[in-house]
Structures are given as C-alpha cells and as structure tokens.
mmCIF file of N, CA and C in Angstrom:
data_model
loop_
_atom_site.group_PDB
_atom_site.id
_atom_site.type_symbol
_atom_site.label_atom_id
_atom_site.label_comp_id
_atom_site.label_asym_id
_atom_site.label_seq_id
_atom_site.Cartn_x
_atom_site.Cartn_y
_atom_site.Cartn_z
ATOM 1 N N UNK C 136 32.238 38.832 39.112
ATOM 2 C CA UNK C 136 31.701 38.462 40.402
ATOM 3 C C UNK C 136 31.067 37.069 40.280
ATOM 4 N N UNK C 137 31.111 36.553 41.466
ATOM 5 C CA UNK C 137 30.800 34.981 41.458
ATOM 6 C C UNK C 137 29.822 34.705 42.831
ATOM 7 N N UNK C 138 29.124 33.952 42.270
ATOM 8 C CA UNK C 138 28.058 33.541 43.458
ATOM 9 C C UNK C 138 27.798 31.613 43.428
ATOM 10 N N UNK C 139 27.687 31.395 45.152
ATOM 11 C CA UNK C 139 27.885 30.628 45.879
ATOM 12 C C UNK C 139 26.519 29.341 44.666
ATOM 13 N N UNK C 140 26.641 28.561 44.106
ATOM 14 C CA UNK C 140 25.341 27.938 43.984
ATOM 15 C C UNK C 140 25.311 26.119 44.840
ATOM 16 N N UNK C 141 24.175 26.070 45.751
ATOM 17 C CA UNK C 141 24.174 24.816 46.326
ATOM 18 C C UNK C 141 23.390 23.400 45.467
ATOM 19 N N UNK C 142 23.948 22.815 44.791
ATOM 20 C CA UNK C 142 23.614 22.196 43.422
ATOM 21 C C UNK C 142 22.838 21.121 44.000
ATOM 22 N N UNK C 143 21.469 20.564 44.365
ATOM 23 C CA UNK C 143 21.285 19.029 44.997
ATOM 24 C C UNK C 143 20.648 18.122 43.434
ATOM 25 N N UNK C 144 21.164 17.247 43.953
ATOM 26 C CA UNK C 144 21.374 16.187 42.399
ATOM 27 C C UNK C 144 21.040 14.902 43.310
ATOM 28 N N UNK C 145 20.681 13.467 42.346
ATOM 29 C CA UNK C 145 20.289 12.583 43.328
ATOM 30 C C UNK C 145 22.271 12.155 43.369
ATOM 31 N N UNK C 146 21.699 11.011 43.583
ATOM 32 C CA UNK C 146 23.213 10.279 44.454
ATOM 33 C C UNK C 146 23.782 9.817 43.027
ATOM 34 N N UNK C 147 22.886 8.908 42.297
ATOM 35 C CA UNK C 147 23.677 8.536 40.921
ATOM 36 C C UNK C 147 24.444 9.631 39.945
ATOM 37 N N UNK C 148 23.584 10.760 40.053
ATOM 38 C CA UNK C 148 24.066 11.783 39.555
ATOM 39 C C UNK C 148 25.621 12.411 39.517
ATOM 40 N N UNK C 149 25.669 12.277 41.528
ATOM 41 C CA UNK C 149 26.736 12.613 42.216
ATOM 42 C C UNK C 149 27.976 11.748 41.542
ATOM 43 N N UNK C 150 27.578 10.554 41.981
ATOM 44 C CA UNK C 150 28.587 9.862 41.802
ATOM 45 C C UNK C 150 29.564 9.248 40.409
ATOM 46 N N UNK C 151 28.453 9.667 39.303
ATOM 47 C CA UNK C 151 28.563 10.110 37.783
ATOM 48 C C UNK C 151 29.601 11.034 37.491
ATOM 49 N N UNK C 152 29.177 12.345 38.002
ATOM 50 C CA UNK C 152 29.896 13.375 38.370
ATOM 51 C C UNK C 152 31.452 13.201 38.769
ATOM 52 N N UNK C 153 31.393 12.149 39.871
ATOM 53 C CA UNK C 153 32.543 12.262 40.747
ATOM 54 C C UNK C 153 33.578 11.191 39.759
ATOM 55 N N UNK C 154 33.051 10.353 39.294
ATOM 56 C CA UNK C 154 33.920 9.311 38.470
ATOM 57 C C UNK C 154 34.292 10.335 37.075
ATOM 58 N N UNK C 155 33.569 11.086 36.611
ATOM 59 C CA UNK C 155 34.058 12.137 35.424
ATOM 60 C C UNK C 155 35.368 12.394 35.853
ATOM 61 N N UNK C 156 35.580 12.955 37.039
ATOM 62 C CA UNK C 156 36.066 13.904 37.105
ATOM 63 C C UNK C 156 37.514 13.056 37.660
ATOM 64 N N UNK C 157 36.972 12.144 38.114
ATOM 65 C CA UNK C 157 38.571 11.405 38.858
ATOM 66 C C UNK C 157 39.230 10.721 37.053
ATOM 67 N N UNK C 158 38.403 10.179 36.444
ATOM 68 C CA UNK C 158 38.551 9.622 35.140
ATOM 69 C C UNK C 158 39.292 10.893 34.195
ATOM 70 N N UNK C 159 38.832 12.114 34.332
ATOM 71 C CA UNK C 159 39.885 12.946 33.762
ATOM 72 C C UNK C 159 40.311 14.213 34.333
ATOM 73 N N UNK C 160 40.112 14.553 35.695
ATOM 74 C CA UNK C 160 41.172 15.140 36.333
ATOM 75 C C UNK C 160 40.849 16.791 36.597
ATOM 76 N N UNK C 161 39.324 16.647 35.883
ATOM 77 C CA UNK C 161 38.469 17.549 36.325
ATOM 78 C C UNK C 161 37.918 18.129 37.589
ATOM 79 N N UNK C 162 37.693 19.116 37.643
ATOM 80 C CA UNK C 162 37.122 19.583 39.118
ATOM 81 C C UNK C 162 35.778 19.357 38.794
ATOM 82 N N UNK C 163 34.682 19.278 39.832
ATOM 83 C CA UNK C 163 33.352 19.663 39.546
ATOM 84 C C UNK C 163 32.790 20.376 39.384
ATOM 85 N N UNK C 164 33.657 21.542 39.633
ATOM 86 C CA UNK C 164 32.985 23.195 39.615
ATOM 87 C C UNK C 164 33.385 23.053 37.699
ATOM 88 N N UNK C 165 34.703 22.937 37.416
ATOM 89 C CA UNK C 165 34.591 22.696 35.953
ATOM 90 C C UNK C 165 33.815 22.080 34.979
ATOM 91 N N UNK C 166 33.465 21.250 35.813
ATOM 92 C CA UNK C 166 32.266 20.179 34.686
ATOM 93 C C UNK C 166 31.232 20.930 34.895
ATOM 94 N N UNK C 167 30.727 21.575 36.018
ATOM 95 C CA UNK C 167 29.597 22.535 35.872
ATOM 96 C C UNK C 167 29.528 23.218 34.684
ATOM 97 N N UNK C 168 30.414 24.039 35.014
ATOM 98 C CA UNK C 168 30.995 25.044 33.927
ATOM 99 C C UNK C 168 31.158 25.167 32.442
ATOM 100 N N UNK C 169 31.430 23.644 32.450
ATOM 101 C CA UNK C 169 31.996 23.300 30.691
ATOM 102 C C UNK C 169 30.368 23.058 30.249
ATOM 103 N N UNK C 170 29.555 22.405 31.113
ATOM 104 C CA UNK C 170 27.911 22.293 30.609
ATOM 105 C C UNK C 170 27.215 23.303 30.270
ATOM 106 N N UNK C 171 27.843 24.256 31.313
ATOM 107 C CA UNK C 171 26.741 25.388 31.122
ATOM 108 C C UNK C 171 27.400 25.500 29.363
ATOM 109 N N UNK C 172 28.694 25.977 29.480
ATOM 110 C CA UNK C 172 28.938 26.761 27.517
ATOM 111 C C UNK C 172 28.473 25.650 26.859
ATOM 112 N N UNK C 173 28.738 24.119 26.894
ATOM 113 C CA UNK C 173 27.454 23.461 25.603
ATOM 114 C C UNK C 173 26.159 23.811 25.550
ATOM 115 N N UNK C 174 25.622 24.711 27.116
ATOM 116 C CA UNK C 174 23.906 24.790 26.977
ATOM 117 C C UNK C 174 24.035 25.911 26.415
ATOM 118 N N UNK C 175 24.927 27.192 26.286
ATOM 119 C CA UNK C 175 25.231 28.555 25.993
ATOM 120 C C UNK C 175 25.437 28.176 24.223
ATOM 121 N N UNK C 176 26.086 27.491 23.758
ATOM 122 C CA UNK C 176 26.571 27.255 22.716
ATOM 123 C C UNK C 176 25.432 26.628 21.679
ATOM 124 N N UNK C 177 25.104 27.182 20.846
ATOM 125 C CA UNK C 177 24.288 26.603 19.648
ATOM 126 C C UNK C 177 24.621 25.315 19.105
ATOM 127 N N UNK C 178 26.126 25.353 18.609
ATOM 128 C CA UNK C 178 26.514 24.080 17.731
ATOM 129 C C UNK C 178 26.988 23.100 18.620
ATOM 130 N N UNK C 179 27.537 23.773 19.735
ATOM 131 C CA UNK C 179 28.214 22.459 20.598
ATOM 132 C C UNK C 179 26.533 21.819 21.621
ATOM 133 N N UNK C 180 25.722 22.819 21.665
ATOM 134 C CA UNK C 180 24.162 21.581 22.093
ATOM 135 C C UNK C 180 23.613 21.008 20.901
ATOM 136 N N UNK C 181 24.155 21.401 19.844
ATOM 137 C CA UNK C 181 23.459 20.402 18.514
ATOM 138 C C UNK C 181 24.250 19.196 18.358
ATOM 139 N N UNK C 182 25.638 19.628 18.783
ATOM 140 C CA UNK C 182 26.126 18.146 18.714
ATOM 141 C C UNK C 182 25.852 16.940 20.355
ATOM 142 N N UNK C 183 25.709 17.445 21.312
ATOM 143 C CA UNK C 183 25.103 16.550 22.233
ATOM 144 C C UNK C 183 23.820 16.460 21.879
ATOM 145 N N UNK C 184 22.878 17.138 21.492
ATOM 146 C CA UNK C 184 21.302 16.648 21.089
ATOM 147 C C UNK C 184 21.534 15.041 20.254
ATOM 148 N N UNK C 185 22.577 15.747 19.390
ATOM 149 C CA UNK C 185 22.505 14.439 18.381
ATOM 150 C C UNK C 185 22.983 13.373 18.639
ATOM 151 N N UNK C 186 24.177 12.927 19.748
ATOM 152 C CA UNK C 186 24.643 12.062 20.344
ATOM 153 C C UNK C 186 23.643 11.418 21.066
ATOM 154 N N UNK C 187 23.136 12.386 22.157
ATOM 155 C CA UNK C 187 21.899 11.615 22.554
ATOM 156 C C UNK C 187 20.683 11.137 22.121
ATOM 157 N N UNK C 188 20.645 11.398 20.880
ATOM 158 C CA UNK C 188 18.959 11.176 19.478
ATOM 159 C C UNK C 188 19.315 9.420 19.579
ATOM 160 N N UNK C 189 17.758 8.650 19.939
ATOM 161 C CA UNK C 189 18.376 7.518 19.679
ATOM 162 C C UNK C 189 17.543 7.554 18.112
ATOM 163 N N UNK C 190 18.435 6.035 17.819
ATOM 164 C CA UNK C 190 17.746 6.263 16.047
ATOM 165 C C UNK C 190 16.529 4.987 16.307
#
C-alpha cells in the first residue's frame, strides 16, 4: 500500500531535483525513493557522509 506524500522543498531544491532527473532520465518519485534506501542503508549513507566530509 502506498500513500499520497505532498513534499514542499524551496525552489533551488526543486529545480536541482528537476535537472537530476532530466540529466538522467529519472522520475522524481524515483529519486525520492532511491534517497530514502541510502538513508535506510548503513554502508550506502557511509559512503555519502563521506563524499560530503569536507577535509
């Protein structure tokens, strides 16, 4: 079962979003989606933690 979520994000956000997705052919409901399992995922948020660590 699936439920409706109304996501508000600022505009840069949006439009971040929207260039992802034209750039590889993604939906947005997918890029939702693929975030949530890196936030679900132990090793795959250790490897964005660390991408984003500045040194």
């Amino acid at each position: 079962m699936s439920k409706r979520l109304d996501l508000r994000l600022p505009n840069e956000d949006i439009a971040l979003l929207e260039a992802y997705c034209q750039a590889t052919g993604a939906t947005k409901t997918g890029t939702v989606r693929m975030l949530l399992q890196i936030l679900k995922n132990e090793h795959l948020l250790a490897i964005v933690r660390k991408t984003l660590t500045v040194d």
